[in-house]
mmCIF file of C-alpha atoms in Angstrom:
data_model
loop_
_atom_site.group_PDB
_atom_site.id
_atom_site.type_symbol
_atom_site.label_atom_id
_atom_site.label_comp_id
_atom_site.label_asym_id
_atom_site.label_seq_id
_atom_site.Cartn_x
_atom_site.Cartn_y
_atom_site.Cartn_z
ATOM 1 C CA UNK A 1151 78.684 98.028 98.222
ATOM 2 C CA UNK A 1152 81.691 99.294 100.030
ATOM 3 C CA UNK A 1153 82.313 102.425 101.720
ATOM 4 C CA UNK A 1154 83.728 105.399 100.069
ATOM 5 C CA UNK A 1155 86.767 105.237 102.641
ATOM 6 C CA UNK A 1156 87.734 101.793 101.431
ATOM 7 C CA UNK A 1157 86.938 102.106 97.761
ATOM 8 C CA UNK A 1158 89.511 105.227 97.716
ATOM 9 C CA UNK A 1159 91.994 102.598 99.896
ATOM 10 C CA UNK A 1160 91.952 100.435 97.343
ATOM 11 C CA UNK A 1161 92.332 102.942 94.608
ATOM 12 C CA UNK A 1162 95.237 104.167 96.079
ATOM 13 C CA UNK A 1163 96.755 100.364 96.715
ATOM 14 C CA UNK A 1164 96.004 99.829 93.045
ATOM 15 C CA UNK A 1165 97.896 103.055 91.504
ATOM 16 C CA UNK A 1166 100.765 102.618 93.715
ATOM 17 C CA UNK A 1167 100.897 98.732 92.464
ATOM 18 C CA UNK A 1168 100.561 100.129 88.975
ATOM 19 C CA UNK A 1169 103.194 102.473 89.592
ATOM 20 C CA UNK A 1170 105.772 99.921 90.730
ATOM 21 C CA UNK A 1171 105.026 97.377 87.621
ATOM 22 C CA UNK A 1172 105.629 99.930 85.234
ATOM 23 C CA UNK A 1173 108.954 101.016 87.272
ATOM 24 C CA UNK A 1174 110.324 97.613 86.802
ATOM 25 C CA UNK A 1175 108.949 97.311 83.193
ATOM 26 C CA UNK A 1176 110.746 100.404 82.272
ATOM 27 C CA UNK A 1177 114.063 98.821 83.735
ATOM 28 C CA UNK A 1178 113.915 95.664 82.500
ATOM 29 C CA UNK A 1179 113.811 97.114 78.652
ATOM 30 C CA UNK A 1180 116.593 98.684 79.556
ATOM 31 C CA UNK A 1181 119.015 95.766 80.549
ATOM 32 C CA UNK A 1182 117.199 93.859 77.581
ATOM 33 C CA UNK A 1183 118.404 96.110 74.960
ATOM 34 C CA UNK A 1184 121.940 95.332 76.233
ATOM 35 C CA UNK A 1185 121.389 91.901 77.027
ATOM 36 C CA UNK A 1186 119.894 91.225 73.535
ATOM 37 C CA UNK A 1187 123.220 92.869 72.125
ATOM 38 C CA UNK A 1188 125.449 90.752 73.602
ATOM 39 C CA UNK A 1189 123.430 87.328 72.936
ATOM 40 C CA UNK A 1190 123.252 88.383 69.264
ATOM 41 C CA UNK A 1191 126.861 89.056 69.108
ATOM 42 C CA UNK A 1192 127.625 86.078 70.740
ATOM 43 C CA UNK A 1193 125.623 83.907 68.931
ATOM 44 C CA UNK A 1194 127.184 83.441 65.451
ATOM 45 C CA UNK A 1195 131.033 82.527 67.215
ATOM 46 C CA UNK A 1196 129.604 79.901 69.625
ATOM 47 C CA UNK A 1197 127.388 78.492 66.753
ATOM 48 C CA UNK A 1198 130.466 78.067 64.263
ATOM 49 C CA UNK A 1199 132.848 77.031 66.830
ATOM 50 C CA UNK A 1200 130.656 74.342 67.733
ATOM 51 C CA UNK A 1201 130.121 73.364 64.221
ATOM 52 C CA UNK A 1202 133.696 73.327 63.620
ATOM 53 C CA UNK A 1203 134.324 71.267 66.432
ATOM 54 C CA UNK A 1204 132.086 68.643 66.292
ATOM 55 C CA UNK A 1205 132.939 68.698 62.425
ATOM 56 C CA UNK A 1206 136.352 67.435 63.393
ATOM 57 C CA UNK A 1207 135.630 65.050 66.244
ATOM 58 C CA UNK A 1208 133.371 63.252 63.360
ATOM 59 C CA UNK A 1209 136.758 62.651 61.056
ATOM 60 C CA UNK A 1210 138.611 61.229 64.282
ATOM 61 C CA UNK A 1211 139.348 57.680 65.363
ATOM 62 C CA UNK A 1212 137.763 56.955 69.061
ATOM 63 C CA UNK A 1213 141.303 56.702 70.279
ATOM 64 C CA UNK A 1214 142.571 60.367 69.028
ATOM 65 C CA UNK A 1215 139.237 61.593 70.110
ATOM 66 C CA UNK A 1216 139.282 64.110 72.942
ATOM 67 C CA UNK A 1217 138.008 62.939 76.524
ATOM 68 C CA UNK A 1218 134.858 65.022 76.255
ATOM 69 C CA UNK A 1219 133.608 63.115 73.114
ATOM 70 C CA UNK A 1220 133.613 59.665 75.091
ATOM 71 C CA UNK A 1221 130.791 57.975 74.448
ATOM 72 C CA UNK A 1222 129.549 55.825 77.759
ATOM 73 C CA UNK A 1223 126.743 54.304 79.429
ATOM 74 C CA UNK A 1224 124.508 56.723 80.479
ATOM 75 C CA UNK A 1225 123.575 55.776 84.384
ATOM 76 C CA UNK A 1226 124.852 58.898 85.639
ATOM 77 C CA UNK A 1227 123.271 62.142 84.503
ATOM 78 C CA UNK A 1228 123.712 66.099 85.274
ATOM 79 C CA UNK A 1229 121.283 68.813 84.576
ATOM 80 C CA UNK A 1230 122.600 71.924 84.905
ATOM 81 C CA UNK A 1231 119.328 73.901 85.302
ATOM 82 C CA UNK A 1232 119.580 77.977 84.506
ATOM 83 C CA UNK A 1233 116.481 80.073 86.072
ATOM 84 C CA UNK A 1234 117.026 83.340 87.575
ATOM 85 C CA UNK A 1235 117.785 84.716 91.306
ATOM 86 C CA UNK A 1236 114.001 86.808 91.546
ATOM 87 C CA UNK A 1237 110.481 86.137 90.463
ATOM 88 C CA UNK A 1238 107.699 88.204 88.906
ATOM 89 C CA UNK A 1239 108.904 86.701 85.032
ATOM 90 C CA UNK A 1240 105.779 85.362 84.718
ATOM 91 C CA UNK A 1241 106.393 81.230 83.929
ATOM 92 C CA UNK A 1242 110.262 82.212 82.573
ATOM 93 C CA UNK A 1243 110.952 80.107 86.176
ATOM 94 C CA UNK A 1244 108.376 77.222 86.605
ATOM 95 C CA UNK A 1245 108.870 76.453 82.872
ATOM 96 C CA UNK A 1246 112.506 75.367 83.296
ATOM 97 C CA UNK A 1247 111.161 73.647 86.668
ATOM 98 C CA UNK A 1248 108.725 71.909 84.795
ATOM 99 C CA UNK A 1249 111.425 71.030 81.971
ATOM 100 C CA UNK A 1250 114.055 69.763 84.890
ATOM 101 C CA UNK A 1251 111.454 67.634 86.890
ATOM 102 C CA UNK A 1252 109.987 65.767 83.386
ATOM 103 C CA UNK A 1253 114.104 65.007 82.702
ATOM 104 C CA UNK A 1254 114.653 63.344 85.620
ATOM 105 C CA UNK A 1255 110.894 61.765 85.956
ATOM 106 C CA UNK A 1256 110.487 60.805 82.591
ATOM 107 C CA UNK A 1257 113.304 60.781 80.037
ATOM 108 C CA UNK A 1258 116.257 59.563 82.680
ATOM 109 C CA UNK A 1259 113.807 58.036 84.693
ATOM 110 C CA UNK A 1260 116.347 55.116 86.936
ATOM 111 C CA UNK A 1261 119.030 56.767 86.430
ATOM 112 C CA UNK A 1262 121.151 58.813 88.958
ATOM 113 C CA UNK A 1263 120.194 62.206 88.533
ATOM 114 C CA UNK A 1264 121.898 65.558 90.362
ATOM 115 C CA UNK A 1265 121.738 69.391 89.800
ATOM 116 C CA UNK A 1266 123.925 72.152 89.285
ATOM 117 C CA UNK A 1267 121.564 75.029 89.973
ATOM 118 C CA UNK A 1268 122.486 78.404 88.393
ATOM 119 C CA UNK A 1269 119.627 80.554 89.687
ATOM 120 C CA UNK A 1270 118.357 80.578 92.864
ATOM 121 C CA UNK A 1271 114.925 79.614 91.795
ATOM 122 C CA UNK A 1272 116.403 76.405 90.906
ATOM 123 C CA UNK A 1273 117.971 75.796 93.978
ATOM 124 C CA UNK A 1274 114.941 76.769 95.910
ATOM 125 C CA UNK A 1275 112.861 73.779 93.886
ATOM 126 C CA UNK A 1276 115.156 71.233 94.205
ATOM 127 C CA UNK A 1277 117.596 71.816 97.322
ATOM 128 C CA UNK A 1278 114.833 69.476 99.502
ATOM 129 C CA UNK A 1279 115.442 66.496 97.453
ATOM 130 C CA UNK A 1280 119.227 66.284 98.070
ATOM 131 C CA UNK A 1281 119.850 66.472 94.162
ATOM 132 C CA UNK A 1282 121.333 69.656 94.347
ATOM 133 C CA UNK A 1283 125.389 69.100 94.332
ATOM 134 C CA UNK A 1284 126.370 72.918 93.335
ATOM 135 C CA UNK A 1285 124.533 76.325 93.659
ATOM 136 C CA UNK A 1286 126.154 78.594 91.592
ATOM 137 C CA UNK A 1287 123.410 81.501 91.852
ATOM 138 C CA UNK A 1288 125.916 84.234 92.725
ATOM 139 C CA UNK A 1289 127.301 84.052 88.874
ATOM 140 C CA UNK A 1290 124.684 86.788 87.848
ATOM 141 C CA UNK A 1291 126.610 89.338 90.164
ATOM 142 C CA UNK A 1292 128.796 89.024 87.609
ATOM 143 C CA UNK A 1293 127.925 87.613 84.500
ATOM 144 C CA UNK A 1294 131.599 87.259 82.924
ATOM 145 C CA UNK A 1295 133.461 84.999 80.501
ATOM 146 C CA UNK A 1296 136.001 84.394 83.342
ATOM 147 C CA UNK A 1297 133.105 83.262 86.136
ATOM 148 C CA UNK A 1298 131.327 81.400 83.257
ATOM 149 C CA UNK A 1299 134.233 79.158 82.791
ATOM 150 C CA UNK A 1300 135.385 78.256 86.279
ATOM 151 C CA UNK A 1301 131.724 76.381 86.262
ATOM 152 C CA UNK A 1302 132.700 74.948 82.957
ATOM 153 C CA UNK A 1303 135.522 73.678 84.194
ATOM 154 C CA UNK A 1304 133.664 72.298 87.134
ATOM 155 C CA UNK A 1305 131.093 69.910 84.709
ATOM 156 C CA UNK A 1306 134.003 69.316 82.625
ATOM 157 C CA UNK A 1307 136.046 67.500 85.902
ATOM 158 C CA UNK A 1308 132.493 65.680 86.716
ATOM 159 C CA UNK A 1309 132.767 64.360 83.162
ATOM 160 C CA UNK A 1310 136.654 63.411 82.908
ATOM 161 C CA UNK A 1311 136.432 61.815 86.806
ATOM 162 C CA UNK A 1312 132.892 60.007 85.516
ATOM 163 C CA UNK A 1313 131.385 61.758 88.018
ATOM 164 C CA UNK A 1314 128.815 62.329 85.486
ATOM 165 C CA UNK A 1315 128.171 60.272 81.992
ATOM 166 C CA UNK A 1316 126.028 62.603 80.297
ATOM 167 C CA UNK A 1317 125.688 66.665 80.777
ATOM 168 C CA UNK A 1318 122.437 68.405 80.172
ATOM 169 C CA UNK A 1319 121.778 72.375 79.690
ATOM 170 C CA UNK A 1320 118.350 73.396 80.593
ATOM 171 C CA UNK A 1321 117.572 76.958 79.732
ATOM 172 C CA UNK A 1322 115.621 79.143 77.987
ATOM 173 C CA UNK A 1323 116.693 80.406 74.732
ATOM 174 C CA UNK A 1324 116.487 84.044 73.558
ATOM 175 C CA UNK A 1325 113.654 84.487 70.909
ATOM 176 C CA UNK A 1326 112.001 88.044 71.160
ATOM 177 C CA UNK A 1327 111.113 90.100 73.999
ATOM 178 C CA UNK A 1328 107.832 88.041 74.884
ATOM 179 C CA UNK A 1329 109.300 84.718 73.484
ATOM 180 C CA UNK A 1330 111.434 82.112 75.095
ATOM 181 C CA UNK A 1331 112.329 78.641 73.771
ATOM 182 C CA UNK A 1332 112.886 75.870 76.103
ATOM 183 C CA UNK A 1333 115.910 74.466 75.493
ATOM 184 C CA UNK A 1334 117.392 70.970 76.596
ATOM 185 C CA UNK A 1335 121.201 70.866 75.193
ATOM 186 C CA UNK A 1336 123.081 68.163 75.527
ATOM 187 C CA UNK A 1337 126.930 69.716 76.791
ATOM 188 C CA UNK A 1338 128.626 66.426 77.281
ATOM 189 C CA UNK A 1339 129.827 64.307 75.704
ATOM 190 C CA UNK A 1340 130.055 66.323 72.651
ATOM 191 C CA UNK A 1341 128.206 65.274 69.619
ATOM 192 C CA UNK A 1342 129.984 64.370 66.565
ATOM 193 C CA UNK A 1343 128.740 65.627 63.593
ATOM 194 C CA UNK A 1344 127.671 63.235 60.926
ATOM 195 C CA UNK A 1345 129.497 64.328 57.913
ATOM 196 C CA UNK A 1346 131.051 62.744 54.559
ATOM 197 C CA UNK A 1347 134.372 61.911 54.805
ATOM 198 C CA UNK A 1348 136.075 64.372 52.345
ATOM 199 C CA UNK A 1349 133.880 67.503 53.403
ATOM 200 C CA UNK A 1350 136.909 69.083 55.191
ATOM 201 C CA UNK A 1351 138.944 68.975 52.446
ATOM 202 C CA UNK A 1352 139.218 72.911 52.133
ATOM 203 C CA UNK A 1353 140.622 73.252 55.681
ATOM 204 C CA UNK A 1354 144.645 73.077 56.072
ATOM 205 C CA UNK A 1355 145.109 71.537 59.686
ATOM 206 C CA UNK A 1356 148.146 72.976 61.480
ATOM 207 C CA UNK A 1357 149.691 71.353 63.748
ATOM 208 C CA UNK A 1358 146.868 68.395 63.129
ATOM 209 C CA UNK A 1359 143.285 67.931 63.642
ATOM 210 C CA UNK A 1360 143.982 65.901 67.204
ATOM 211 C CA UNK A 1361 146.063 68.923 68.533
ATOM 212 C CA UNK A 1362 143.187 71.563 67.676
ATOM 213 C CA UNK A 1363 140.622 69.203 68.955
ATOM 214 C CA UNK A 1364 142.069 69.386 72.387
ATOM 215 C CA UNK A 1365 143.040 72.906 72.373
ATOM 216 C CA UNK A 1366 139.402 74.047 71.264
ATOM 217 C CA UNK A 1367 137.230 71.919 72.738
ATOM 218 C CA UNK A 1368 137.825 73.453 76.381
ATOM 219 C CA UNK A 1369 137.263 76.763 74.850
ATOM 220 C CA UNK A 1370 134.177 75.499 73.024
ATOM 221 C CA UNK A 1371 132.206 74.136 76.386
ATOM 222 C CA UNK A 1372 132.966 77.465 78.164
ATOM 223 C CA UNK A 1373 131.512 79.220 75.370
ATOM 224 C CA UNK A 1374 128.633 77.250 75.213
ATOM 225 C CA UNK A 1375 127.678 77.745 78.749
ATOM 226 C CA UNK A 1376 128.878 81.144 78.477
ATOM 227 C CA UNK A 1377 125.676 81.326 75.278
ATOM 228 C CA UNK A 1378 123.089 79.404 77.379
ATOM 229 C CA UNK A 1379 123.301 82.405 80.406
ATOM 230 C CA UNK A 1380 123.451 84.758 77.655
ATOM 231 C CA UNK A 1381 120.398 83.396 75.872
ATOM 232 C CA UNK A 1382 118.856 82.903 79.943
ATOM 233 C CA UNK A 1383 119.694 86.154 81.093
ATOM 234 C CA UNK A 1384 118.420 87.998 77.652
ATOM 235 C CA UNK A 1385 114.986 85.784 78.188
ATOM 236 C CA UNK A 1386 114.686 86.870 81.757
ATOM 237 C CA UNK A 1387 114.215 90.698 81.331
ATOM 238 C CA UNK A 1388 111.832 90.028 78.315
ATOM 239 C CA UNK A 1389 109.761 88.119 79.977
ATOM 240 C CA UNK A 1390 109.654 89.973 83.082
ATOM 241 C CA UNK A 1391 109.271 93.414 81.329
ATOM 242 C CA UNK A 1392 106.631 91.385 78.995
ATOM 243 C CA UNK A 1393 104.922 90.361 82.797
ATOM 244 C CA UNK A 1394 105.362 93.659 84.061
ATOM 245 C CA UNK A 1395 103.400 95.294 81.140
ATOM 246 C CA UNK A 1396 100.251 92.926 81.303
ATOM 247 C CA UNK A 1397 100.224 93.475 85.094
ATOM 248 C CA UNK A 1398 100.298 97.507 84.255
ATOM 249 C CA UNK A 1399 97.717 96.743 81.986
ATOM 250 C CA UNK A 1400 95.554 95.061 84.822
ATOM 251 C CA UNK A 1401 96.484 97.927 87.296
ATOM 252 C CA UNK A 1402 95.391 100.272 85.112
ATOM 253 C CA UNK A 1403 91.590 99.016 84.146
ATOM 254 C CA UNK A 1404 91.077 97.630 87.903
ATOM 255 C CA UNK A 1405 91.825 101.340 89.115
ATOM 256 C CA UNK A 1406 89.626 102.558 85.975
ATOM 257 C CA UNK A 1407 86.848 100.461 87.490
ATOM 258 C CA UNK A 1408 87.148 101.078 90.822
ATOM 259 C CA UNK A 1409 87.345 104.988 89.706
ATOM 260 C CA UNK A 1410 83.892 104.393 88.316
ATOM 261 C CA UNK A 1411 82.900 102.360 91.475
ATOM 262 C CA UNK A 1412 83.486 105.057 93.702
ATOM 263 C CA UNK A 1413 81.914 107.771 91.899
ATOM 264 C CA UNK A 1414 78.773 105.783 91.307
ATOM 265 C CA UNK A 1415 78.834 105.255 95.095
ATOM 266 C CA UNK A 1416 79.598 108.542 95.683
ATOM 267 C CA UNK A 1417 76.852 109.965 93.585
ATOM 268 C CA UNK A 1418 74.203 107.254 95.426
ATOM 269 C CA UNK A 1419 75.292 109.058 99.257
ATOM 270 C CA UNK A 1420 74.856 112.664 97.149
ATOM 271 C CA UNK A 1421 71.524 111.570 96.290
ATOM 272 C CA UNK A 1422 70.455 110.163 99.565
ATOM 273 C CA UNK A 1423 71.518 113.288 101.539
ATOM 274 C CA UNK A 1424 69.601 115.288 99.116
ATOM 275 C CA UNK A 1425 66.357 113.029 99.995
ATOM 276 C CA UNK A 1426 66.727 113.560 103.222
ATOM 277 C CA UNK A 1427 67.482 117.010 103.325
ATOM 278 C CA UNK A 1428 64.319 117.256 100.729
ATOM 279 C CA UNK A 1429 62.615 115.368 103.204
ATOM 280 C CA UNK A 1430 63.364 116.641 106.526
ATOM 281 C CA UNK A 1431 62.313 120.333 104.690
ATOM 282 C CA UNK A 1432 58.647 118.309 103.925
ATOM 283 C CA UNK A 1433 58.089 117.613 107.914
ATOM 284 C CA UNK A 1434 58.838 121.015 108.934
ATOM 285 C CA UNK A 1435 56.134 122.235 106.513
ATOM 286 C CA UNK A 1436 54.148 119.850 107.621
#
């Protein structure tokens, strides 16, 4: 059994651990509750405006079709892989990892695969093998609109220059505080809706359905991206605040034990000075 000197070490070790987890718990429910705000705002616009969009590039002919709807051969592919800049999210990190590396192992196995990392996590896992061809970690300094959409500019001129024949989002989606979806979203070329041919007869087109298409779709793929670091960002701080309250947890009943250690230890030295005392008392009588 250890001594009493290192049990109350480790005690103290242990509380100030405890202290720290439940620190950063306590923050991250903070920025979640605005995070989650903003996601759930955000949400219903992005989802309609992508509806819309892919509504109309259904109705048109291939030739009045916007650039980013191009269908092509698919032998050059982007992932665009969204983790976070710090650790201690529990697998919110190595399950997007995991996600990326089965993409370009598995399902675009052959093909020519690079990374845009957003996240420094990301960029950290992949920088060695030379896939990495942007590291955009510094957006979460400031997680605008504006900075969202010079990299969605960026992936659109890989996909207009065919620097790039196919765009994945890897990210994970915003579900509930201790809940993230994996999600692999396809951002390019945009995917026509299937849809019957007089189902937009309601809408009144002005100037014409071509014109819109090109003046939305820009707009569209910003806000898209702009939903996947939402939806990211949101899962991060629930799943670290979710980590940081099991790890409280485990501070809490190793310190219990270790409480309980040290005063059964404690007790066992009372006891043995007692016996000694007792017995050093029995040879002087004797």
């Amino acid at each position: 059994m250890a001594n009493l000197k290192e049990i109350r070490n480790r005690i103290t070790s242990v509380s100030s651990t405890m202290q720290i987890t439940s620190a950063m718990k306590m923050v991250s429910a903070a920025k979640l509750k605005k995070a989650q705000d903003a996601i759930t705002a955000l949400r219903p616009y992005s989802d309609k405006l992508t509806e819309l969009l892919q509504s109309l590039s259904a109705t048109l002919d291939a030739d009045s079709g916007s650039k980013f709807a191009e269908q092509r051969d698919v032998n050059k592919v982007l992932l665009v892989s969204i983790t976070s800049n710090r650790g201690l999210a529990g697998a919110f990190n190595s399950n997007i990892i995991k996600a990326t590396n089965r993409l370009i192992n598995q399902d675009y196995a052959g093909k020519e695969v690079s990374i845009v990392a957003i996240g420094k996590k990301t960029n950290d896992a992949f920088k060695k093998g030379n896939r990495v061809i942007a590291n955009k970690s510094e957006i979460y300094d400031d997680l605008t609109f504006d900075n969202v959409s010079a990299v969605a500019e960026l992936l659109m001129e890989k996909f207009i220059n065919e620097e790039a024949d196919k765009i994945v989002l890897v990210y994970n989606k915003f579900k509930n505080a201790a809940t993230q979806e994996i999600m692999t979203e396809q951002f390019l070329p945009i995917v026509p809706m299937e849809k019957d041919a007089d189902a937009d007869l309601d809408y009144i087109f002005e100037p014409s359905k071509e014109e819109i298409v090109k003046q939305l779709i820009p707009k569209s793929l910003k806000t898209q991206l702009f939903k996947a670091l939402r939806d990211s960002f949101a899962s991060e701080h629930g799943a670290r605040m979710t980590a940081m309250h099991k790890a409280t947890d485990n501070a809490t009943e190793l310190r219990d034990q270790l409480k309980l250690t040290y005063n059964k230890a404690r007790q066992a030295s009372i006891t043995n000075e007692i016996l000694e005392i007792v017995g050093g008392a029995e040879a002087l009588n004797n």
